[in-house]
Coordinates of C-alpha atoms in Angstrom, one line a residue:
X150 CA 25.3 -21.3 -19.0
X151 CA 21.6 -20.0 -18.2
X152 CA 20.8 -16.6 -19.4
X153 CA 20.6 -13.6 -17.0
X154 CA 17.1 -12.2 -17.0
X155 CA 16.5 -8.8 -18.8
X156 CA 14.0 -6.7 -19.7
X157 CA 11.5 -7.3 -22.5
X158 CA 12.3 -3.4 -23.9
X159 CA 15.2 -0.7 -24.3
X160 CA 14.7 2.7 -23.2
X161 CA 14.1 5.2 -25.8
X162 CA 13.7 8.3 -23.8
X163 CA 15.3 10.1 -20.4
X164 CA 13.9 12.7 -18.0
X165 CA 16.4 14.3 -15.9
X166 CA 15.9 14.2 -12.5
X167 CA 17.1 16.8 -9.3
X168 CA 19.3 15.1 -6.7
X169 CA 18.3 18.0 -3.4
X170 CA 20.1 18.5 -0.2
X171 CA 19.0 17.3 3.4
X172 CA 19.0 21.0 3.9
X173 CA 16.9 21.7 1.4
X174 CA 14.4 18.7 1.9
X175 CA 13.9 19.8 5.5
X176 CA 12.9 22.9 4.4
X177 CA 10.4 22.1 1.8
X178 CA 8.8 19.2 4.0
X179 CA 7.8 22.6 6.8
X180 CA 6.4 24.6 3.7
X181 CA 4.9 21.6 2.7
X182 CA 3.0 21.6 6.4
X183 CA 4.5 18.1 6.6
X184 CA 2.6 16.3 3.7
X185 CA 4.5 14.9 1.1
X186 CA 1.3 15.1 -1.3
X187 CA 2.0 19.1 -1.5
X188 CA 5.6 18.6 -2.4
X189 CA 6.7 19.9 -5.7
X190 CA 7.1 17.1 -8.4
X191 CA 10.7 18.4 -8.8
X192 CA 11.2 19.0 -5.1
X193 CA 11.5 14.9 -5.4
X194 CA 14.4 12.4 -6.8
X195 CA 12.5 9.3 -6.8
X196 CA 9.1 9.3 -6.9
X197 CA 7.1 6.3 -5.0
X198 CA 3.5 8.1 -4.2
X199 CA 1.9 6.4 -6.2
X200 CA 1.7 3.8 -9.3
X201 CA -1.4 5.3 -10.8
X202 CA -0.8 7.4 -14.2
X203 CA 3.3 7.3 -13.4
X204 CA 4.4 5.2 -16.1
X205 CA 5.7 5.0 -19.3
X206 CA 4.1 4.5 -22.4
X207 CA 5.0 2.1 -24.9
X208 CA 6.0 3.3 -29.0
X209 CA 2.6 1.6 -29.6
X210 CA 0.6 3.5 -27.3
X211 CA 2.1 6.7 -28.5
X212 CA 1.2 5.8 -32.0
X213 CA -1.9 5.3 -31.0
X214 CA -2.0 9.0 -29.3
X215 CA -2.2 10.3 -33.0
X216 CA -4.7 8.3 -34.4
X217 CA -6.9 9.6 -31.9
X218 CA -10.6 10.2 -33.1
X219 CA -11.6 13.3 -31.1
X220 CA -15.0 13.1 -32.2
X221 CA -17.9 14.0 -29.4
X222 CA -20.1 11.0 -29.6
X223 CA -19.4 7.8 -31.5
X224 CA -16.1 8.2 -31.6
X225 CA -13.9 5.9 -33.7
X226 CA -11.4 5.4 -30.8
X227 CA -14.4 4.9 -28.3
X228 CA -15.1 1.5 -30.6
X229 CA -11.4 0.5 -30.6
X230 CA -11.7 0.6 -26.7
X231 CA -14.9 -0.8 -26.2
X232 CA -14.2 -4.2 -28.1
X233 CA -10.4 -4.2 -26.2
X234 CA -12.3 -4.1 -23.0
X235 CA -15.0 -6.4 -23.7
X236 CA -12.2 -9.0 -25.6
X237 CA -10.7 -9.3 -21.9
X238 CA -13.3 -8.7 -19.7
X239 CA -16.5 -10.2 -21.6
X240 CA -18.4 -7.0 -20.0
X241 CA -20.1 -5.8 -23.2
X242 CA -21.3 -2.3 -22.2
X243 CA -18.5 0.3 -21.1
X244 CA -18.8 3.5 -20.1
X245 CA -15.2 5.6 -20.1
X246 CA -14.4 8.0 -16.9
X247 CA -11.4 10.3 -16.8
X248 CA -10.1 8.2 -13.7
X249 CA -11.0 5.3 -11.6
X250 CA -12.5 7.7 -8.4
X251 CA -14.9 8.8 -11.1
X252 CA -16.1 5.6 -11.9
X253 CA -16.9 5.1 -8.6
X254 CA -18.7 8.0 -8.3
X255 CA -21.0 7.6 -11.7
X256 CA -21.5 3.7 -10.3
X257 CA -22.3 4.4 -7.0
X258 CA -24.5 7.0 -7.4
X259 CA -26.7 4.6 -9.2
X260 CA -26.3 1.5 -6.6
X261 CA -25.3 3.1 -3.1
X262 CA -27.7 4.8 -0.5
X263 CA -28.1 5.8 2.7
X264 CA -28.1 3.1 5.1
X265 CA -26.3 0.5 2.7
X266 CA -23.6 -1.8 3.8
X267 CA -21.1 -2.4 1.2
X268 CA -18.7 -6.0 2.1
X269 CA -15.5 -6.6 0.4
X270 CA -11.3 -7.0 1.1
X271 CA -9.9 -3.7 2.6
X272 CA -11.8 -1.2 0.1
X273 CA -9.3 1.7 -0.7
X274 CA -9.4 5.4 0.2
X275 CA -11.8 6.8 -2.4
X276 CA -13.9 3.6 -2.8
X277 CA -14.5 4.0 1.2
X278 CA -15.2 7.6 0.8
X279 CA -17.7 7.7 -2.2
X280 CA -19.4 4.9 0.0
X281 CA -19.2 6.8 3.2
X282 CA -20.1 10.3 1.7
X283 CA -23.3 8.4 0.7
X284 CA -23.9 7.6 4.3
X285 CA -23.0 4.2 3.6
X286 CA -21.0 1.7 5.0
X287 CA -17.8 -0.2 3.8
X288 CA -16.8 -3.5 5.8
X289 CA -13.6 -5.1 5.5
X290 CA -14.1 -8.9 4.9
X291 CA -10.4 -9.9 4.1
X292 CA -9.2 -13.1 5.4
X293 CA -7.0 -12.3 8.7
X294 CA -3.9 -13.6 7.4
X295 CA -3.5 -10.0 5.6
X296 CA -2.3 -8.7 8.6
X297 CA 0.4 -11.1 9.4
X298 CA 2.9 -9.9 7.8
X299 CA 5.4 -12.9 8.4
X300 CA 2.6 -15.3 6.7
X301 CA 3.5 -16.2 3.4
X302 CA 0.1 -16.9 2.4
X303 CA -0.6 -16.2 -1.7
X304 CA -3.5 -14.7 -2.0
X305 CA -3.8 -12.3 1.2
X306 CA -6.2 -10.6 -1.0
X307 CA -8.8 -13.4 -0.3
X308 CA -12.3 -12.3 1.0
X309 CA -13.1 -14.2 3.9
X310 CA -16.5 -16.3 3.4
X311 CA -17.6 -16.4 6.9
X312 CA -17.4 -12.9 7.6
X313 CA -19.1 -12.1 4.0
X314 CA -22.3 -14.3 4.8
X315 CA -22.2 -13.2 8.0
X316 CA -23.1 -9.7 6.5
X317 CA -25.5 -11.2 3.8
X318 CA -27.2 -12.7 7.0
X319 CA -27.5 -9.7 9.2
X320 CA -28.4 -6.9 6.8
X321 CA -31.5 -6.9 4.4
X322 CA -30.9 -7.8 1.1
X323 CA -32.0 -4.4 -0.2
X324 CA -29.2 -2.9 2.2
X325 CA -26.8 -4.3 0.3
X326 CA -25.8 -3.2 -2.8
X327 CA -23.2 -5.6 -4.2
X328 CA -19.6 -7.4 -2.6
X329 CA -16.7 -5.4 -4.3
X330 CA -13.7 -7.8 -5.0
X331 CA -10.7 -5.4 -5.3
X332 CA -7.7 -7.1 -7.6
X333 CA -4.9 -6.5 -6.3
X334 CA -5.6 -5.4 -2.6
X335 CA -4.1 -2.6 -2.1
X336 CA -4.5 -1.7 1.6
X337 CA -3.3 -4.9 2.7
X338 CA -0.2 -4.7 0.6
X339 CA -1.3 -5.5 -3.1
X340 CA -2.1 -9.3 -2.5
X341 CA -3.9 -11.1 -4.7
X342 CA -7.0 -12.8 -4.5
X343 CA -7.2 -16.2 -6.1
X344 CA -9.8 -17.4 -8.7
X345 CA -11.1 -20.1 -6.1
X346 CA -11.7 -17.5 -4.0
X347 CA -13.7 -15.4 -6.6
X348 CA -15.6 -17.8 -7.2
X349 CA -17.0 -18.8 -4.4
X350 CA -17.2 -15.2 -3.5
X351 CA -19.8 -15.5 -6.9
X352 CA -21.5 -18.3 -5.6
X353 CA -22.4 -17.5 -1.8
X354 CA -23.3 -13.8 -3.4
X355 CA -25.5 -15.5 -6.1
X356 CA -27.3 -17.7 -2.8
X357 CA -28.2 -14.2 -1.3
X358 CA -28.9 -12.2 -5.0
X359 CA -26.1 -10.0 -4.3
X360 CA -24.2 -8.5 -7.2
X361 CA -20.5 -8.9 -7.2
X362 CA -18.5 -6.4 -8.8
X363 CA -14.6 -5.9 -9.3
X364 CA -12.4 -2.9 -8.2
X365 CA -10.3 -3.4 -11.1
X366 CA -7.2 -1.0 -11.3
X367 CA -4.4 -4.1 -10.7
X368 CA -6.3 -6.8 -12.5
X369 CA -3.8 -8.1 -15.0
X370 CA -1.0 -7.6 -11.8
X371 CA -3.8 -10.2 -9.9
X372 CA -3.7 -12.3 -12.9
X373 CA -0.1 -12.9 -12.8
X374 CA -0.3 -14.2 -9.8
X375 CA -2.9 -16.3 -10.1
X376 CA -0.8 -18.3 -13.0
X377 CA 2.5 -18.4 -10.6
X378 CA 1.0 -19.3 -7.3
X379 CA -2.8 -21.3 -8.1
X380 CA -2.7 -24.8 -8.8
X381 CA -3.4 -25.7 -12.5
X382 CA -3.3 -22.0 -14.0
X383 CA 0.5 -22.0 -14.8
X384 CA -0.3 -23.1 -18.3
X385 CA -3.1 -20.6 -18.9
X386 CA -2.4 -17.2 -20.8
X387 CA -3.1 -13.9 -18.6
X388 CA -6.0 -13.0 -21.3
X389 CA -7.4 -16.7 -20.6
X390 CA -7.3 -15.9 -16.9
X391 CA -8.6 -12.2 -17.2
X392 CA -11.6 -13.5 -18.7
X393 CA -12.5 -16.4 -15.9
X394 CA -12.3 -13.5 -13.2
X395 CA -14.2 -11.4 -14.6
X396 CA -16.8 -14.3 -15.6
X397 CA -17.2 -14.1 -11.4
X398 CA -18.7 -10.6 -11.5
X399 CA -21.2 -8.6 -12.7
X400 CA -19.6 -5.3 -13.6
X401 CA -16.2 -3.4 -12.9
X402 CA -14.5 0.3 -12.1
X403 CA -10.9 0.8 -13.1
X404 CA -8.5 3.2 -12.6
X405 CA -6.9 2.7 -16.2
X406 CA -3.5 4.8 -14.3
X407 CA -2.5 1.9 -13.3
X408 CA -2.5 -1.4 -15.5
X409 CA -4.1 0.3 -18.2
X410 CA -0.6 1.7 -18.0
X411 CA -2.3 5.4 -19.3
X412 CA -1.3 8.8 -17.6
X413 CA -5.1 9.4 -17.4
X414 CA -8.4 7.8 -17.7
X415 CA -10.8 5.1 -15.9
X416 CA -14.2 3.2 -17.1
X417 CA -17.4 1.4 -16.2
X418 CA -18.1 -2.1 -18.2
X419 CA -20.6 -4.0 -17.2
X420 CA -23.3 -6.6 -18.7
X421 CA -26.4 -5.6 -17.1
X422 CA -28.2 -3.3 -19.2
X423 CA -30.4 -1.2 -17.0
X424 CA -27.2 -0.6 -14.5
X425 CA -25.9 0.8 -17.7
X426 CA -28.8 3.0 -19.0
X427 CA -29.1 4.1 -15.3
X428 CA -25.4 4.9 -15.3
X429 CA -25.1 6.7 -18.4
X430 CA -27.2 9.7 -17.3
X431 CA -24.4 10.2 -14.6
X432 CA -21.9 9.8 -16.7
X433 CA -23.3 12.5 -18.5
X434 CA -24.1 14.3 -15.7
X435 CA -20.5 14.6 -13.3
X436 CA -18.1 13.1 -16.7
X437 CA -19.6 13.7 -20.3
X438 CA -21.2 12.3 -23.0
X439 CA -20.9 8.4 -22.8
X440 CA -18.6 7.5 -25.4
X441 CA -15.9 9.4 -24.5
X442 CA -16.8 10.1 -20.7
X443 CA -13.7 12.6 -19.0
X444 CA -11.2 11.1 -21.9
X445 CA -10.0 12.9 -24.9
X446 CA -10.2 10.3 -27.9
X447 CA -6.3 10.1 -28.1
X448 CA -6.7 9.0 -25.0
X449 CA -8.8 6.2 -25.1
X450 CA -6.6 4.9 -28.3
X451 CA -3.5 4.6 -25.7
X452 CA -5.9 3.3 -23.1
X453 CA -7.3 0.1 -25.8
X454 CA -2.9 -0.6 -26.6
X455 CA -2.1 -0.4 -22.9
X456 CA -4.9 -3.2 -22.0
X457 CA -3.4 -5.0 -24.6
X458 CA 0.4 -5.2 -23.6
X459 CA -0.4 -5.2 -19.8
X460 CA -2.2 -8.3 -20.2
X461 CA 1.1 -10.0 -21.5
X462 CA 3.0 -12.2 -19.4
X463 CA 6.6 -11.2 -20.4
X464 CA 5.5 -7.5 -19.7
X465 CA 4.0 -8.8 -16.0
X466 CA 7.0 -10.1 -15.1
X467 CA 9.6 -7.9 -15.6
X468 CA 7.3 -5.2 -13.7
X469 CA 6.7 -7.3 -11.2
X470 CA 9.9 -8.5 -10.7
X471 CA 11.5 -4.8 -10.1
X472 CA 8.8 -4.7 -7.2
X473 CA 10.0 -8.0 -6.1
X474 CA 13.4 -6.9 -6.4
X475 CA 13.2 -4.1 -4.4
X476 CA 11.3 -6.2 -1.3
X477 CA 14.3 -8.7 -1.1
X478 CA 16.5 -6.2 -0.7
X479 CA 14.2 -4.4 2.2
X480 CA 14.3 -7.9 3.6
X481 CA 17.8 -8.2 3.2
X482 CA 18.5 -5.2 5.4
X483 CA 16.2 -7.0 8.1
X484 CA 13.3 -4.1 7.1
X485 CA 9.8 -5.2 8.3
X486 CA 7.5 -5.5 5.1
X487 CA 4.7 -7.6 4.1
X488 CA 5.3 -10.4 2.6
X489 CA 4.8 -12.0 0.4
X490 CA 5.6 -9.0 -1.9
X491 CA 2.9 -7.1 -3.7
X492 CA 2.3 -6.8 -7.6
X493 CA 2.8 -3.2 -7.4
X494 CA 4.8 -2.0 -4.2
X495 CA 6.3 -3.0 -1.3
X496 CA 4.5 -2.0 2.0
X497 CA 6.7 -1.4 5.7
X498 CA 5.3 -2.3 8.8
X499 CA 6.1 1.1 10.6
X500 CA 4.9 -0.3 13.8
X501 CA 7.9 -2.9 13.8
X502 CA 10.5 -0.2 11.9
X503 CA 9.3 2.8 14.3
X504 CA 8.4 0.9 17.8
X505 CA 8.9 4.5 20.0
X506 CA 6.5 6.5 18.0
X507 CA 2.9 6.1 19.3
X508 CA 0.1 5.6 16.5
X509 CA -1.6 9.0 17.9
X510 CA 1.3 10.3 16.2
X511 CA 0.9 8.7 13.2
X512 CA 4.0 6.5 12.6
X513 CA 3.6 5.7 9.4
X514 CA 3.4 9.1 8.1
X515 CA 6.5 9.7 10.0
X516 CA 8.3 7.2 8.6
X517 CA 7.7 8.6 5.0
X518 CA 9.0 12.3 6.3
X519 CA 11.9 10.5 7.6
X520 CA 12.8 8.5 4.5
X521 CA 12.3 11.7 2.3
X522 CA 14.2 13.6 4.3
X523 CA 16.8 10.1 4.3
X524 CA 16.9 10.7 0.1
X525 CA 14.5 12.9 -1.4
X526 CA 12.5 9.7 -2.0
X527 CA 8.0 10.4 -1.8
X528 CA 6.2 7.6 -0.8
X529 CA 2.7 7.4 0.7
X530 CA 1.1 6.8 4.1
X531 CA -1.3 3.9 4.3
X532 CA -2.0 3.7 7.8
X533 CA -4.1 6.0 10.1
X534 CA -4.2 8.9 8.6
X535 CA -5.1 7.0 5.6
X536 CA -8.4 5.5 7.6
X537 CA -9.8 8.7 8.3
X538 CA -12.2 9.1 11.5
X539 CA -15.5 7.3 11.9
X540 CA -17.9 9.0 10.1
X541 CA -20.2 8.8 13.4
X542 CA -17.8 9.2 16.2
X543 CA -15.4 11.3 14.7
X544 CA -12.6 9.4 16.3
X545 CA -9.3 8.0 14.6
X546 CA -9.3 4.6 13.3
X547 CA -6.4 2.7 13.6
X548 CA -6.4 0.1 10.8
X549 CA -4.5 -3.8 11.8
X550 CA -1.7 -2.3 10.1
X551 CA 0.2 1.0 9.6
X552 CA 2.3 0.7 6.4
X553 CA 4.1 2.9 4.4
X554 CA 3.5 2.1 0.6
X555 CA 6.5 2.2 -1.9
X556 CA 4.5 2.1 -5.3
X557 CA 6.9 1.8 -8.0
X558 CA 5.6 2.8 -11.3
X559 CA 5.5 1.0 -14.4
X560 CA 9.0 0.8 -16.6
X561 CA 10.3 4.1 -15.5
X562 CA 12.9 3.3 -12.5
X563 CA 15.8 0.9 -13.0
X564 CA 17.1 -1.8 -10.1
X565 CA 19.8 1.0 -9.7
X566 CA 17.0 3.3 -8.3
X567 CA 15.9 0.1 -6.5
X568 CA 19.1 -0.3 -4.9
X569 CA 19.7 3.5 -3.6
X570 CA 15.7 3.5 -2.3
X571 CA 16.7 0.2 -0.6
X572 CA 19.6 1.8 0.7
X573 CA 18.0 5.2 2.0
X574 CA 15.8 3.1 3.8
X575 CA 18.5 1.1 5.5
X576 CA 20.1 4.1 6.7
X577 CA 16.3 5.2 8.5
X578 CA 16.7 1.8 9.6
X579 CA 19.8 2.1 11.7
X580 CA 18.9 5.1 13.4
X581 CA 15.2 4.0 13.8
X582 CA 15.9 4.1 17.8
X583 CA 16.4 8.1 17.7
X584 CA 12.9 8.6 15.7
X585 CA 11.1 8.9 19.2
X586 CA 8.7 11.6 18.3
X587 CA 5.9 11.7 15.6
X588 CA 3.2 14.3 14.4
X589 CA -0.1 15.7 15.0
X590 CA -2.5 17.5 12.5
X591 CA -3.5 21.2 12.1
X592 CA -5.8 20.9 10.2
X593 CA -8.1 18.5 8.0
X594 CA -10.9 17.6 6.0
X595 CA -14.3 16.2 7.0
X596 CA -13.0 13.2 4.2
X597 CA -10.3 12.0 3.0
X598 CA -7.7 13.5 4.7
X599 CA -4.9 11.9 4.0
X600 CA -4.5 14.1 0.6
X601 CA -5.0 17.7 2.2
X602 CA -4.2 17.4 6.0
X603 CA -1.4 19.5 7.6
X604 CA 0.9 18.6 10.1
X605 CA 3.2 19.8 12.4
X606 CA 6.2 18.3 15.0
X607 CA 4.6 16.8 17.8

C-alpha cells in the first residue's frame, strides 16, 4: 500500500500552553477594549494573529545562533547572509532591517514622495501606510477574480495589466515610483501570483521605465505554487524558480518573520547601485550601520539557514499542506473561505458567515471576538478596520472583502490543533444567526488602526 504522508521532521521541544474559560475570555476581551492585538500572549490557547516571527526554528538555525559574528560593521555573519540572499535572489547588494515594515520605511524614503502613485495587487497594512504617511498613493491593481471567493482561479495574486497601464497612462512617469508585486498576496487571501504574470508585469513596466519591485515576505510560499499549479514549472526546483521571479524585478523588501522562518529580522537587496548608496544612509539613519542594519549577528546566521531550508520543496509542502488542511475542514463544515486556499492561512468571508451584522460594525472583527471567545483561539481582522479611512475624506473604506485571517505559523501547531480550530469555528458557525450585533470604535489612530483601536458593544 501507498505510504501515509508525514512530516519531513520530529519535534524536539514543547511549550505548554493555557486552556482559559469562556468566563475568563469574556473578561479579558472588555480589558482588552475589544482588540485581540492587546491580549496577553498567555491569555491565548492557539495563536493565529499572525505567521510573521511565530515559528520554530530548525537544529540548524539554532546552531547557527552561536556562531553568530556580533561584530559592528563587516560582520562575518553579514557575508554568510549576503551571498544566501544573492544565491536565491541574484540581487547582489543587501541591506539588513530588523523587520520587513522597516524596509519599507528605509526604501521608501528614498523612492516615494508626495503626490506619487504607487500600483500593485492589494498592498498590505504597513506597505499602504508608509506610502500614505508620505502623502502618497497605493492603487490596488489585482485581477477581480480575488474577490470571488468561489473562483478557483490559481494565481488570484495576479496583477491585472489593464488596470496597471491604465495608471502608467494617466499619471507622469516621475509620479510613479515603481509597481510593487507582493508574493504571496496577502489581503486577498495569500494567492499567488504566477511567473507569466510577473513577467509581463516586467515587460509593460520596462515600456513605461517603471521599476518593479517585490514585496517579498511569502516568496518561497509563491514559489511553491508556481511549481504545483503553472504549466511546465513542476520539474523545476524552488531555488530554480526563486531566481526567475526575482529576475522580473528590480529590488525587494522582506519580512524575513515569515519565510525566512526567523523570530526577527527583514532586508533590502537590490541590484541598482545608487538606490543602494541612496538607501544606506537611511539605513543608517532610522536602523544602523549597513551590515548589520536592526539585526544582531546571531541573527542574521539563523536568517542565511532559514532562506536556505524554506526554499526546499519537502519543507513547502508539509507547511503548506497543514494550511490546506485546515481550509478543507472549514469547507467541510460548509464555512465560507477563499478558495483556493492560501500558502499561509485560511481567510473567512464574514460577510457570508455573519449576514446580520452590518459592515459599520465591523463584521469581521466581530467574528474574531466571537471565535476567541468560541476557544481562546487569536486571529486577525483583515477587513475594514484593517483599510483604515481615506486619508482625504476621513471616511471608512470598505475593502471587496471582509475576511478574517487564520495565519498559522510555521511547524509549531499539529492537525490536532487544526481540527479543534476547525471545530471552534463550526460551533460560531451554527449559532452564526444569534450574532446580530457588531462594534463601534472609541478610539483610534490617524494610521493604522487596526493595531491600537478600541472598541466597544455596539
Amino acid at each position: 500500500m501507498n505510504l501515509p504522508y508525514a512530516e519531513p521532521f520530529r519535534i524536539k521541544m514543547v511549550e505548554e500552553i493555557y486552556q482559559s474559560t469562556r468566563e475568563e475570555r469574556e473578561r479579558w476581551l472588555k480589558e482588552a477594549n475589544y482588540n485581540l492585538f492587546n491580549l496577553r500572549s498567555s491569555h491565548v490557547y492557539i495563536d493565529l494573529l499572525t505567521d510573521s516571527g511565530t515559528g520554530a526554528m530548525s537544529d540548524r538555525q539554532w546552531s547557527a545562533l552561536m556562531t553568530g559574528d556580533e561584530s559592528y560593521a563587516g560582520s562575518r555573519s553579514f557575508e554568510q547572509l549576503q551571498k544566501t540572499v544573492e544565491k536565491i535572489t541574484g540581487f547582489k547588494y543587501l541591506l539588513p532591517t530588523h523587520q520587513g515594515r522597516a524596509a519599507e520605511n528605509v526604501l521608501f524614503s528614498v523612492l516615494v514622495k508626495e503626490g506619487d502613485v504607487v500600483p500593485g495587487n492589494s498592498h498590505f497594512d504597513t506597505t499602504k501606510g508608509h506610502i500614505e504617511f508620505r502623502k502618497a498613493h497605493a492603487i490596488d491593481c489585482t485581477i477581480d477574480e480575488a474577490f470571488d471567493i468561489n473562483d478557483l482561479h490559481p494565481f488570484k495574486g495576479n496583477i491585472n495589466l489593464e488596470k496597471l497601464e491604465e495608471v502608467y497612462k494617466s499619471h507622469p512617469k516621475e509620479n510613479i515610483p515603481f509597481c510593487l508585486i507582493t508574493i504571496t498576496c496577502n489581503s486577498s487571501g495569500g494567492q499567488p501570483v504566477s511567473l507569466e504574470n510577473m513577467k509581463a508585469v516586467k515587460a509593460l513596466s520596462d515600456q513605461y521605465g517603471i521599476p518593479v519591485f517585490f514585496d517579498s515576505a511569502r516568496f518561497a510560499e509563491n514559489a511553491y505554487f508556481i511549481k504545483k499549479r503553472e504549466a511546465g514549472q513542476e520539474n523545476r526546483s524552488i531555488k530554480e524558480i526563486c531566481k526567475e521571479i526575482f529576475s522580473y524585478g528590480d529590488g525587494m523588501t522582506m519580512s524575513s518573520k515569515k519565510d525566512g522562518l526567523v523570530n526577527i529580522g527583514g532586508f533590502i537587496a537590490l541590484n541598482n547601485e545608487e538606490v543602494f548608496r541612496k538607501a544606506s544612509n537611511f539605513t543608517i539613519i532610522y536602523e544602523g550601520f549597513i551590515t548589520y542594519g536592526g539585526m544582531a549577528g546571531r541573527d542574521m546566521a539563523a536568517l542565511a539557514v532559514g532562506l536556505d531550508e524554506a526554499t526546499e520543496f519537502a519543507y513547502l509542502e508539509s507547511r503548506i499542506s497543514q494550511v490546506e488542511y485546515l481550509g478543507n475542514k472549514l469547507i467541510e463544515y460548509g464555512i465560507p473561505v477563499q478558495k483556493p486556499i492560501g500558502g499561509h492561512a485560511v481567510f473567512i468571508d464574514s460577510l457570508n458567515f455573519l449576514p446580520n451584522v452590518s459592515r459599520e460594525e465591523y463584521p469581521a472583527q466581530t467574528l474574531g471576538l466571537e471565535i476567541y471567545k468560541e476557544a481562546g483561539i487569536r486571529t486577525v481582522e483583515i477587513g475594514t478596520l484593517l483599510a483604515d479611512r481615506d486619508p482625504d475624506t476621513r471616511e471608512n473604506r470598505y475593502p471587496k472583502l471582509e475576511l478574517v485571517r487564520l495565519a498559522i505559523p510555521r511547524r509549531t501547531y499539529t492537525n490536532n490543533h487544526m481540527d479543534y480550530i476547525a471545530a471552534a469555528i463550526k460551533n460560531v458557525y451554527e449559532r452564526r444567526e444569534e450574532i446580530a450585533k457588531g462594534y463601534k470604535i472609541t478610539w483610534e489612530p490617524e494610521i493604522l488602526r487596526h493595531f491600537t483601536v478600541q472598541l466597544e458593544k455596539a
